[in-house]
Amino acid sequence: MVRANGAVSLRELARVVQTSEVTVRRDVRALEAEGLLDRRHGGAVLPGGFSREPGYPQKTHLSAAEKSAIADLAAGLVEEGDAVVVGAGTTTQELARRLARVPGLTVVTNSLLVAQALAHANRVEVVMTGGTLRGSNYALVGSGAEQSLHGLRVSKAFISGSGLTAERGLSTTNMLSASVDRALVQSAAEVIVLADHTKLGADTMFQTVPTETITRLVTDERATADDVTARELDALADCGVQIDLAPLGAPPGDAPVHGTGSGPVHQTQPGPLPRRAAPPPGGAPLPGQRRPGTHGGPGVPLPVRLAAELGVPRGR
């Protein structure tokens, strides 16, 4: 499966072979010892994953449910009349499909897939960069794409990549893609990274966005199920990145609840926080919230509320 797809998730492997993820994880570890694959958090890739990138057909089938949930949550961060940039990727393509319902929106992109998703949207203006087409991900790259972004200023940039760590930030496997992504980010007042849990802790060849430049990370709730990815989330929060977790399998029409203010959020649905059932006694902040003396300044409590309590319209 790894040879055919370039990458595969542990969850998918467990489903195909009808066993537990614990068993699959042990077998993947053994295959890595034989040099047949490289382990990644939540999955496995072919050896040499620092420079190898799965093609678009393979990536569309990886973490599909997670990408959909992330796109649902991220779309709620865009308001009517906004001007945003959207980078290339399968997760940003999912976001674009939802942005087609936001009136008065202007979207700048170097992705043919993003532009296609918005092509027939009413009252959404799409501005494409120039550049040379990179067929593996249907993105425009090169000096033409970068020059077309000079002087641009928008409110938000939505960008994805191949890996994300607190130490190095967002990274990708292709130099030309990394260069255009950096140009996209420089045009935005707020940088929002869309990355499912399999990207957390992965480090690839070319840095795209350093951690200190990332405003917010939107990922899926599985990121808290593994100790390694959960620690990466905490490290990112300590660096000042606001964290939003997209719930999987939310009922249709229920809008996810987003964090507000300056502190990170580790939950976007009603119910107890994962592995953080209740606040510590004495009013101490929950793990992941800004604490006095850290990057985030004074503690800002961010309780989780039902969408109905916030007045979020259904279907958004």
mmCIF file of N, CA and C in Angstrom, residues 158-203:
data_model
loop_
_atom_site.group_PDB
_atom_site.id
_atom_site.type_symbol
_atom_site.label_atom_id
_atom_site.label_comp_id
_atom_site.label_asym_id
_atom_site.label_seq_id
_atom_site.Cartn_x
_atom_site.Cartn_y
_atom_site.Cartn_z
ATOM 1 N N PHE A 158 -4.549 31.084 4.115
ATOM 2 C CA PHE A 158 -4.793 29.690 4.479
ATOM 3 C C PHE A 158 -3.815 28.840 3.686
ATOM 4 N N ILE A 159 -2.993 28.098 4.402
ATOM 5 C CA ILE A 159 -1.896 27.397 3.742
ATOM 6 C C ILE A 159 -1.722 26.024 4.364
ATOM 7 N N SER A 160 -1.283 25.070 3.553
ATOM 8 C CA SER A 160 -1.031 23.719 4.024
ATOM 9 C C SER A 160 0.408 23.352 3.686
ATOM 10 N N GLY A 161 0.809 22.137 4.005
ATOM 11 C CA GLY A 161 2.179 21.705 3.750
ATOM 12 C C GLY A 161 2.322 20.216 3.994
ATOM 13 N N SER A 162 3.572 19.756 4.014
ATOM 14 C CA SER A 162 3.851 18.328 4.193
ATOM 15 C C SER A 162 4.153 17.967 5.635
ATOM 16 N N GLY A 163 4.583 18.933 6.444
ATOM 17 C CA GLY A 163 4.927 18.650 7.833
ATOM 18 C C GLY A 163 4.874 19.909 8.670
ATOM 19 N N LEU A 164 4.695 19.727 9.984
ATOM 20 C CA LEU A 164 4.626 20.867 10.902
ATOM 21 C C LEU A 164 5.233 20.473 12.237
ATOM 22 N N THR A 165 6.229 21.236 12.680
ATOM 23 C CA THR A 165 6.829 21.048 13.997
ATOM 24 C C THR A 165 6.945 22.400 14.688
ATOM 25 N N ALA A 166 6.950 22.378 16.026
ATOM 26 C CA ALA A 166 7.126 23.617 16.775
ATOM 27 C C ALA A 166 8.525 24.185 16.555
ATOM 28 N N GLU A 167 9.495 23.312 16.371
ATOM 29 C CA GLU A 167 10.883 23.767 16.226
ATOM 30 C C GLU A 167 11.118 24.483 14.897
ATOM 31 N N ARG A 168 10.511 23.974 13.815
ATOM 32 C CA ARG A 168 10.843 24.474 12.481
ATOM 33 C C ARG A 168 9.666 25.113 11.753
ATOM 34 N N GLY A 169 8.465 24.889 12.210
ATOM 35 C CA GLY A 169 7.298 25.434 11.547
ATOM 36 C C GLY A 169 6.803 24.531 10.439
ATOM 37 N N LEU A 170 6.168 25.131 9.441
ATOM 38 C CA LEU A 170 5.593 24.392 8.321
ATOM 39 C C LEU A 170 6.665 24.143 7.270
ATOM 40 N N SER A 171 6.643 22.958 6.676
ATOM 41 C CA SER A 171 7.632 22.617 5.652
ATOM 42 C C SER A 171 6.972 21.817 4.541
ATOM 43 N N THR A 172 7.669 21.753 3.401
ATOM 44 C CA THR A 172 7.171 21.010 2.255
ATOM 45 C C THR A 172 8.346 20.334 1.554
ATOM 46 N N THR A 173 8.052 19.475 0.596
ATOM 47 C CA THR A 173 9.104 18.679 -0.046
ATOM 48 C C THR A 173 9.636 19.312 -1.320
ATOM 49 N N ASN A 174 9.019 20.405 -1.791
ATOM 50 C CA ASN A 174 9.404 20.984 -3.064
ATOM 51 C C ASN A 174 9.853 22.427 -2.886
ATOM 52 N N MET A 175 11.009 22.773 -3.442
ATOM 53 C CA MET A 175 11.591 24.101 -3.260
ATOM 54 C C MET A 175 10.731 25.190 -3.906
ATOM 55 N N LEU A 176 10.213 24.941 -5.123
ATOM 56 C CA LEU A 176 9.416 25.954 -5.816
ATOM 57 C C LEU A 176 8.098 26.209 -5.079
ATOM 58 N N SER A 177 7.478 25.153 -4.592
ATOM 59 C CA SER A 177 6.235 25.318 -3.838
ATOM 60 C C SER A 177 6.479 26.095 -2.555
ATOM 61 N N ALA A 178 7.588 25.804 -1.878
ATOM 62 C CA ALA A 178 7.908 26.505 -0.635
ATOM 63 C C ALA A 178 8.101 27.994 -0.886
ATOM 64 N N SER A 179 8.742 28.342 -1.978
ATOM 65 C CA SER A 179 9.017 29.749 -2.276
ATOM 66 C C SER A 179 7.729 30.520 -2.534
ATOM 67 N N VAL A 180 6.797 29.933 -3.287
ATOM 68 C CA VAL A 180 5.521 30.608 -3.550
ATOM 69 C C VAL A 180 4.692 30.700 -2.272
ATOM 70 N N ASP A 181 4.691 29.660 -1.470
ATOM 71 C CA ASP A 181 3.945 29.696 -0.212
ATOM 72 C C ASP A 181 4.454 30.805 0.696
ATOM 73 N N ARG A 182 5.758 31.014 0.724
ATOM 74 C CA ARG A 182 6.302 32.108 1.526
ATOM 75 C C ARG A 182 5.804 33.456 1.024
ATOM 76 N N ALA A 183 5.717 33.608 -0.292
ATOM 77 C CA ALA A 183 5.210 34.854 -0.861
ATOM 78 C C ALA A 183 3.728 35.052 -0.524
ATOM 79 N N LEU A 184 2.950 33.982 -0.546
ATOM 80 C CA LEU A 184 1.546 34.064 -0.165
ATOM 81 C C LEU A 184 1.392 34.531 1.284
ATOM 82 N N VAL A 185 2.198 33.967 2.160
ATOM 83 C CA VAL A 185 2.124 34.281 3.585
ATOM 84 C C VAL A 185 2.504 35.734 3.857
ATOM 85 N N GLN A 186 3.482 36.252 3.129
ATOM 86 C CA GLN A 186 3.935 37.624 3.355
ATOM 87 C C GLN A 186 2.861 38.659 3.044
ATOM 88 N N SER A 187 1.848 38.262 2.289
ATOM 89 C CA SER A 187 0.795 39.206 1.918
ATOM 90 C C SER A 187 -0.323 39.282 2.948
ATOM 91 N N ALA A 188 -0.296 38.442 3.978
ATOM 92 C CA ALA A 188 -1.438 38.308 4.886
ATOM 93 C C ALA A 188 -1.143 38.847 6.277
ATOM 94 N N ALA A 189 -2.174 39.423 6.884
ATOM 95 C CA ALA A 189 -2.054 39.895 8.265
ATOM 96 C C ALA A 189 -2.131 38.731 9.254
ATOM 97 N N GLU A 190 -2.800 37.657 8.867
ATOM 98 C CA GLU A 190 -2.970 36.490 9.741
ATOM 99 C C GLU A 190 -2.684 35.232 8.934
ATOM 100 N N VAL A 191 -1.831 34.347 9.472
ATOM 101 C CA VAL A 191 -1.431 33.122 8.780
ATOM 102 C C VAL A 191 -2.076 31.933 9.478
ATOM 103 N N ILE A 192 -2.914 31.198 8.739
ATOM 104 C CA ILE A 192 -3.647 30.065 9.292
ATOM 105 C C ILE A 192 -3.193 28.802 8.569
ATOM 106 N N VAL A 193 -2.615 27.880 9.322
ATOM 107 C CA VAL A 193 -2.127 26.623 8.765
ATOM 108 C C VAL A 193 -3.204 25.556 8.924
ATOM 109 N N LEU A 194 -3.491 24.848 7.837
ATOM 110 C CA LEU A 194 -4.425 23.727 7.860
ATOM 111 C C LEU A 194 -3.611 22.445 7.741
ATOM 112 N N ALA A 195 -3.608 21.623 8.791
ATOM 113 C CA ALA A 195 -2.780 20.410 8.789
ATOM 114 C C ALA A 195 -3.453 19.341 9.631
ATOM 115 N N ASP A 196 -3.696 18.174 9.044
ATOM 116 C CA ASP A 196 -4.287 17.089 9.822
ATOM 117 C C ASP A 196 -3.232 16.474 10.743
ATOM 118 N N HIS A 197 -3.668 15.587 11.623
ATOM 119 C CA HIS A 197 -2.786 15.080 12.677
ATOM 120 C C HIS A 197 -1.570 14.327 12.136
ATOM 121 N N THR A 198 -1.652 13.769 10.925
ATOM 122 C CA THR A 198 -0.511 13.027 10.385
ATOM 123 C C THR A 198 0.645 13.949 10.009
ATOM 124 N N LYS A 199 0.383 15.245 9.864
ATOM 125 C CA LYS A 199 1.441 16.198 9.522
ATOM 126 C C LYS A 199 2.211 16.671 10.762
ATOM 127 N N LEU A 200 1.602 16.538 11.928
ATOM 128 C CA LEU A 200 2.219 17.050 13.150
ATOM 129 C C LEU A 200 3.443 16.222 13.527
ATOM 130 N N GLY A 201 4.543 16.888 13.755
ATOM 131 C CA GLY A 201 5.790 16.207 14.102
ATOM 132 C C GLY A 201 6.592 15.789 12.895
ATOM 133 N N ALA A 202 6.019 15.872 11.690
ATOM 134 C CA ALA A 202 6.757 15.538 10.471
ATOM 135 C C ALA A 202 7.579 16.749 10.022
ATOM 136 N N ASP A 203 8.785 16.494 9.577
ATOM 137 C CA ASP A 203 9.687 17.560 9.151
ATOM 138 C C ASP A 203 10.200 17.214 7.761
#
